[in-house]
mmCIF file of C-alpha atoms in Angstrom:
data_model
loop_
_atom_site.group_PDB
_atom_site.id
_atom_site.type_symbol
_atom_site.label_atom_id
_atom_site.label_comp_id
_atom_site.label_asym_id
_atom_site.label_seq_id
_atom_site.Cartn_x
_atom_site.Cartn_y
_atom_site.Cartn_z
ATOM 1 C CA UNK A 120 9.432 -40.951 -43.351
ATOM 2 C CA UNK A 121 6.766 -43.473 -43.930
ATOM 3 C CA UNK A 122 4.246 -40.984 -42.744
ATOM 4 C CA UNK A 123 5.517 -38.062 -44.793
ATOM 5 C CA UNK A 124 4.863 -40.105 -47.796
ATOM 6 C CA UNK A 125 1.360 -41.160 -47.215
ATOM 7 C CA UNK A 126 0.750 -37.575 -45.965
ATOM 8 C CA UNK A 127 2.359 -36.054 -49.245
ATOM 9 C CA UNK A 128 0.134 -39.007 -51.359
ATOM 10 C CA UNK A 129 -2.734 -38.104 -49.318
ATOM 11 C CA UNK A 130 -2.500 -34.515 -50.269
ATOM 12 C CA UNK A 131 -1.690 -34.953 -53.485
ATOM 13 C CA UNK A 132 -5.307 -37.074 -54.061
ATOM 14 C CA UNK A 133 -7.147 -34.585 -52.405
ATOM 15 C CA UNK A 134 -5.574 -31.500 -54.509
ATOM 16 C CA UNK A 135 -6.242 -33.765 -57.534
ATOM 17 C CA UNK A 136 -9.897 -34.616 -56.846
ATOM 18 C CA UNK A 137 -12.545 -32.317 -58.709
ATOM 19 C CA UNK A 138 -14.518 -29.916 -56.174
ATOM 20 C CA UNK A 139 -18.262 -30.630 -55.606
ATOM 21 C CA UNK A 140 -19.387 -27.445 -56.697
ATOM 22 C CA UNK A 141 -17.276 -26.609 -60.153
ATOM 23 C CA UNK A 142 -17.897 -22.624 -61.628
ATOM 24 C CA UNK A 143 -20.419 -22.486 -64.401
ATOM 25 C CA UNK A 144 -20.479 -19.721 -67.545
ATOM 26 C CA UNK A 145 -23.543 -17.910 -67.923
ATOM 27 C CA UNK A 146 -23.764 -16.150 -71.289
ATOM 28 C CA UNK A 147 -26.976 -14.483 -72.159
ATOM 29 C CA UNK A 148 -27.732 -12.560 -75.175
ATOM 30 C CA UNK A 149 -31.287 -11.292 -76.140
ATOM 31 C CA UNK A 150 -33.044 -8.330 -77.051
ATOM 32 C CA UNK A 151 -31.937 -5.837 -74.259
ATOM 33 C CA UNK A 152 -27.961 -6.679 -74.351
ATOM 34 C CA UNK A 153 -25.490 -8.998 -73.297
ATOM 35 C CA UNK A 154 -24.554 -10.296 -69.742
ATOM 36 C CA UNK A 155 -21.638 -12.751 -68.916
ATOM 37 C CA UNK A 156 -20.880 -13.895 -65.291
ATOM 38 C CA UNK A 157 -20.010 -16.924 -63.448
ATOM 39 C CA UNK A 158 -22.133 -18.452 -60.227
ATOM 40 C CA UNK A 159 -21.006 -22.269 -59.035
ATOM 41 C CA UNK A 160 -22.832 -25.355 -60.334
ATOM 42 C CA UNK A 161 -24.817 -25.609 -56.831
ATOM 43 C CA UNK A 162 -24.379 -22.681 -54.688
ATOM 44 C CA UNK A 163 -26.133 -21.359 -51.477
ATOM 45 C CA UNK A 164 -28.863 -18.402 -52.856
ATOM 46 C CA UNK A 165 -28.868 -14.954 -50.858
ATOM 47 C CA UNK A 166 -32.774 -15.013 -51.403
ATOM 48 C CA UNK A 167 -34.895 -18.070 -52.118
ATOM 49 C CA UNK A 168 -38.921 -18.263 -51.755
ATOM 50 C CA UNK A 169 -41.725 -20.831 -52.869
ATOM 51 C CA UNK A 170 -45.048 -19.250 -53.274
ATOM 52 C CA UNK A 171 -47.765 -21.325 -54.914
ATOM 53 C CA UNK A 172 -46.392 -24.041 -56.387
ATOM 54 C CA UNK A 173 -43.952 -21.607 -57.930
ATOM 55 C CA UNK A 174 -40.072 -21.443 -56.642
ATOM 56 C CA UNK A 175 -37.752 -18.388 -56.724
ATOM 57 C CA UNK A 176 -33.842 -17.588 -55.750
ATOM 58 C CA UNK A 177 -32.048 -14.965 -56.352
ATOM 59 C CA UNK A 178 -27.825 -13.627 -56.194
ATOM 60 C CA UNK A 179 -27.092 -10.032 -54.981
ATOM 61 C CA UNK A 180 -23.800 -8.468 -56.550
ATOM 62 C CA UNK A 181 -22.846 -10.460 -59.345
ATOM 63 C CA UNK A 182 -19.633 -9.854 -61.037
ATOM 64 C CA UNK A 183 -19.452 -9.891 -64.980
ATOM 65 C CA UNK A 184 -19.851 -7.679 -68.138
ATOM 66 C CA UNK A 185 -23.387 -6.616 -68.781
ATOM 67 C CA UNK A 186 -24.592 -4.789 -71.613
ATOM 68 C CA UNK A 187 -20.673 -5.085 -72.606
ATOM 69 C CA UNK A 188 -18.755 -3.321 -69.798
ATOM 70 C CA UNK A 189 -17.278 -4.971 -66.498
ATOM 71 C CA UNK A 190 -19.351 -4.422 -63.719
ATOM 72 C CA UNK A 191 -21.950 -5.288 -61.025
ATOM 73 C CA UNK A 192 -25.663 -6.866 -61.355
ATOM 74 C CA UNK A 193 -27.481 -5.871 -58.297
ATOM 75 C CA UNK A 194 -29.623 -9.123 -58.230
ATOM 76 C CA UNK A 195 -29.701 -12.092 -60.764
ATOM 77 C CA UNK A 196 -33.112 -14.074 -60.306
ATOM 78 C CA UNK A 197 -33.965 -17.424 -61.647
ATOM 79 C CA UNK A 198 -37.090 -19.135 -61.155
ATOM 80 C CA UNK A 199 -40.169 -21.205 -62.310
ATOM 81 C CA UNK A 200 -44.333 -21.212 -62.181
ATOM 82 C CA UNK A 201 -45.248 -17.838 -61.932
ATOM 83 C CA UNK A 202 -41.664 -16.355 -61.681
ATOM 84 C CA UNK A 203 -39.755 -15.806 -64.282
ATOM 85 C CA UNK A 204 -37.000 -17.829 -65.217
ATOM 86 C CA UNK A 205 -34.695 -15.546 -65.477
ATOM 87 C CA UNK A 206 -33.918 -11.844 -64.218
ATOM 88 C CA UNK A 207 -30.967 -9.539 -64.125
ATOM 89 C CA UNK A 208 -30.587 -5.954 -62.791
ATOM 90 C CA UNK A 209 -27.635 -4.918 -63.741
ATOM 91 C CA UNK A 210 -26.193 -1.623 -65.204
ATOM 92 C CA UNK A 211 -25.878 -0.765 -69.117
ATOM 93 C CA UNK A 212 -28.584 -3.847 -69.527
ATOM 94 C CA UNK A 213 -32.011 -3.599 -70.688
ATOM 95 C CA UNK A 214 -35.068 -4.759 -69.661
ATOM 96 C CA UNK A 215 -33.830 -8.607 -69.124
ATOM 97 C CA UNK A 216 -37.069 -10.652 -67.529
ATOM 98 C CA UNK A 217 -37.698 -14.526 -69.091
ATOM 99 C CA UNK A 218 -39.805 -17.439 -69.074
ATOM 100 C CA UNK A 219 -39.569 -20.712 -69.898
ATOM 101 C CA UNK A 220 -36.944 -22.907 -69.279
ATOM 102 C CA UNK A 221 -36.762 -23.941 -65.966
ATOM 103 C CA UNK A 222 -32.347 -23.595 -65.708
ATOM 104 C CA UNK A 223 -32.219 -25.467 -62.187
ATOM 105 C CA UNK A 224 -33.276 -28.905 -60.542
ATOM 106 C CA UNK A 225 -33.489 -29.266 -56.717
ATOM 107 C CA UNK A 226 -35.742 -26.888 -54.184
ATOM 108 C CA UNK A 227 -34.800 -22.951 -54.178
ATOM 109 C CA UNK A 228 -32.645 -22.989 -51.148
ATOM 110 C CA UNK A 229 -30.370 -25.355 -52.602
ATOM 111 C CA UNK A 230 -30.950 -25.441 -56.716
ATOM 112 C CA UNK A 231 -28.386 -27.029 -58.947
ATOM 113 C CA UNK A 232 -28.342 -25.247 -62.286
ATOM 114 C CA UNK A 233 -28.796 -27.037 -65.738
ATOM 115 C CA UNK A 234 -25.912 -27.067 -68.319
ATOM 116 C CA UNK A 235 -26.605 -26.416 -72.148
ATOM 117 C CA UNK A 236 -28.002 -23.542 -74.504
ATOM 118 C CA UNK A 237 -31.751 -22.610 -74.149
ATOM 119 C CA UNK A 238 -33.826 -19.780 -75.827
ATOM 120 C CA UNK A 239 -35.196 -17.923 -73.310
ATOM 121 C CA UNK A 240 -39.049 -16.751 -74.314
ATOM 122 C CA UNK A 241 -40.319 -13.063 -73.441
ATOM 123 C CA UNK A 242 -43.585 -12.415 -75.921
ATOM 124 C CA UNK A 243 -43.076 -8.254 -75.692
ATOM 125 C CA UNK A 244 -39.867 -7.574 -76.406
ATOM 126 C CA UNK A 245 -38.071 -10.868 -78.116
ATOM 127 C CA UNK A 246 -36.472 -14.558 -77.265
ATOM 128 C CA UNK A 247 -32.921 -14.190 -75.934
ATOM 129 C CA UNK A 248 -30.374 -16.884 -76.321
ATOM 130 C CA UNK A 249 -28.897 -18.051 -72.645
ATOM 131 C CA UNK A 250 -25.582 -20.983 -73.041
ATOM 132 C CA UNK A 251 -24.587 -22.196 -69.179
ATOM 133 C CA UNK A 252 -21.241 -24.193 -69.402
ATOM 134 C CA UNK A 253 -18.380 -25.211 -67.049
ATOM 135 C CA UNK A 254 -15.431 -22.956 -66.920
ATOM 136 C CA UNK A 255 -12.462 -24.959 -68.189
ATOM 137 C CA UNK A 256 -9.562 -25.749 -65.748
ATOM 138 C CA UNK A 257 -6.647 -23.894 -66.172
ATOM 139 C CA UNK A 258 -3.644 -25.749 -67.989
ATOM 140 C CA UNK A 259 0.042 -25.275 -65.787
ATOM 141 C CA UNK A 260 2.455 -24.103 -68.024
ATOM 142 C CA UNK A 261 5.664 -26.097 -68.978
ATOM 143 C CA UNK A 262 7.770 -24.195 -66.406
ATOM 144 C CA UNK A 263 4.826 -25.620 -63.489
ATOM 145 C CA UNK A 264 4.962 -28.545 -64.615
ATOM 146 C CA UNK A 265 9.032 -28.951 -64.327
ATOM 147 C CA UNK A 266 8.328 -27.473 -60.820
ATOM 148 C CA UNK A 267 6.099 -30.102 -59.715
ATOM 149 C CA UNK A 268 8.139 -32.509 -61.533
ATOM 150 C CA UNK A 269 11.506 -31.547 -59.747
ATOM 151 C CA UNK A 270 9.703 -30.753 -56.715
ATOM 152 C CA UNK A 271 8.580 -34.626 -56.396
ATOM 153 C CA UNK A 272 12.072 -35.834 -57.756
ATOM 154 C CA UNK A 273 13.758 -34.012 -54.357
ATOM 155 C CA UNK A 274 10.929 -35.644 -51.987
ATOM 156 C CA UNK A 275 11.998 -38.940 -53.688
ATOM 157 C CA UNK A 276 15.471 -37.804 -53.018
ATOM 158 C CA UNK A 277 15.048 -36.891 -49.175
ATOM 159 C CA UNK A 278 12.841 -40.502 -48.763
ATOM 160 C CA UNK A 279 16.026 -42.937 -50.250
ATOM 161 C CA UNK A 280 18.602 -41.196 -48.497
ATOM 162 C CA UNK A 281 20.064 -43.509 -45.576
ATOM 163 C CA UNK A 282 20.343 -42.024 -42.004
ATOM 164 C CA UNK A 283 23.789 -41.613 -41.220
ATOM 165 C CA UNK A 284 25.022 -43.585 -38.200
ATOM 166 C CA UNK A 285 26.486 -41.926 -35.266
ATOM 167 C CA UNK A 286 28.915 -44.101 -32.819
ATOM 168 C CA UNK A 287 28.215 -43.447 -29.284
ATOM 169 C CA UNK A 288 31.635 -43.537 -27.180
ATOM 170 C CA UNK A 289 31.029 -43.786 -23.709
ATOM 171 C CA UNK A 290 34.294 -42.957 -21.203
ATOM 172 C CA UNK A 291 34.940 -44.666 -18.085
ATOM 173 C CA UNK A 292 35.655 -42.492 -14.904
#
């Protein structure tokens, strides 16, 4: 029983402990449209390159609303130097191609992205306004929480309960 309890505590911790790499909001507006779509705080590129001092990764397939409908950006660049900073391909989206901020920290093949709003600077066709923030946890509702809560009351329940005793009789032949 002992060991069901410190496995059950054990589990609980790690369920309760915040993941490495939480989902971030990316919410770009500018010139060309709108794009919304969510990439983790530190994730693994599909394409990453560093070419003269200048660094470069890119996503393929990106999920989100561009340009205001639901669908799929074909690649979503970010870079620095003599790339731009940012660059999405995406459907019902205009010309989208940035300088200036850099929006990550860390070398291309592993970045971490930046949190906060930045105005993102192309002379030709206007500024755009880019906000990266972390998703917000989802609340349980009441009815999860009286799960958990009854769920934790019957563990409880099964620990304190005594072993019944069993009297061995043993007959002589």
């Amino acid at each position: 029983m002992k060991k069901l309890a410190l496995g059950m505590a054990t589990a609980m911790v790690a369920a309760a402990s915040p993941a490495y790499a939480e989902p971030l909001l990316f919410d770009f507006s500018g010139p060309s449209g709108t794009a919304m779509f969510q990439l983790e705080s530190n994730p693994t590129p599909d394409f990453s390159q560093t070419f003269l001092g200048s660094e470069q990764f890119s996503f393929s397939n990106v999920v989100g609303t561009f340009g205001g409908v639901s669908g799929t950006a074909s690649t979503i660049s970010f870079g620095n130097g003599v790339f731009a900073s940012l660059s999405i391909n995406a459907a019902n989206l205009g010309f989208t191609q940035f300088n200036n901020p850099t929006l990550f920290t860390g070398p291309p093949a592993s970045p971490t992205f930046l949190t906060g709003s930045f105005t993102m600077i192309n002379p030709f066709f206007g500024n755009g306004q880019l906000t990266i923030s972390p998703v917000a946890a989802a609340v349980p509702e009441p009815a999860s929480w009286g799960l958990m809560i009854l769920g934790m009351g019957a563990v409880g329940f099964a620990m304190r309960r005594r072993p019944t005793v069993v009297a061995k009789v043993s007959y002589a032949a």
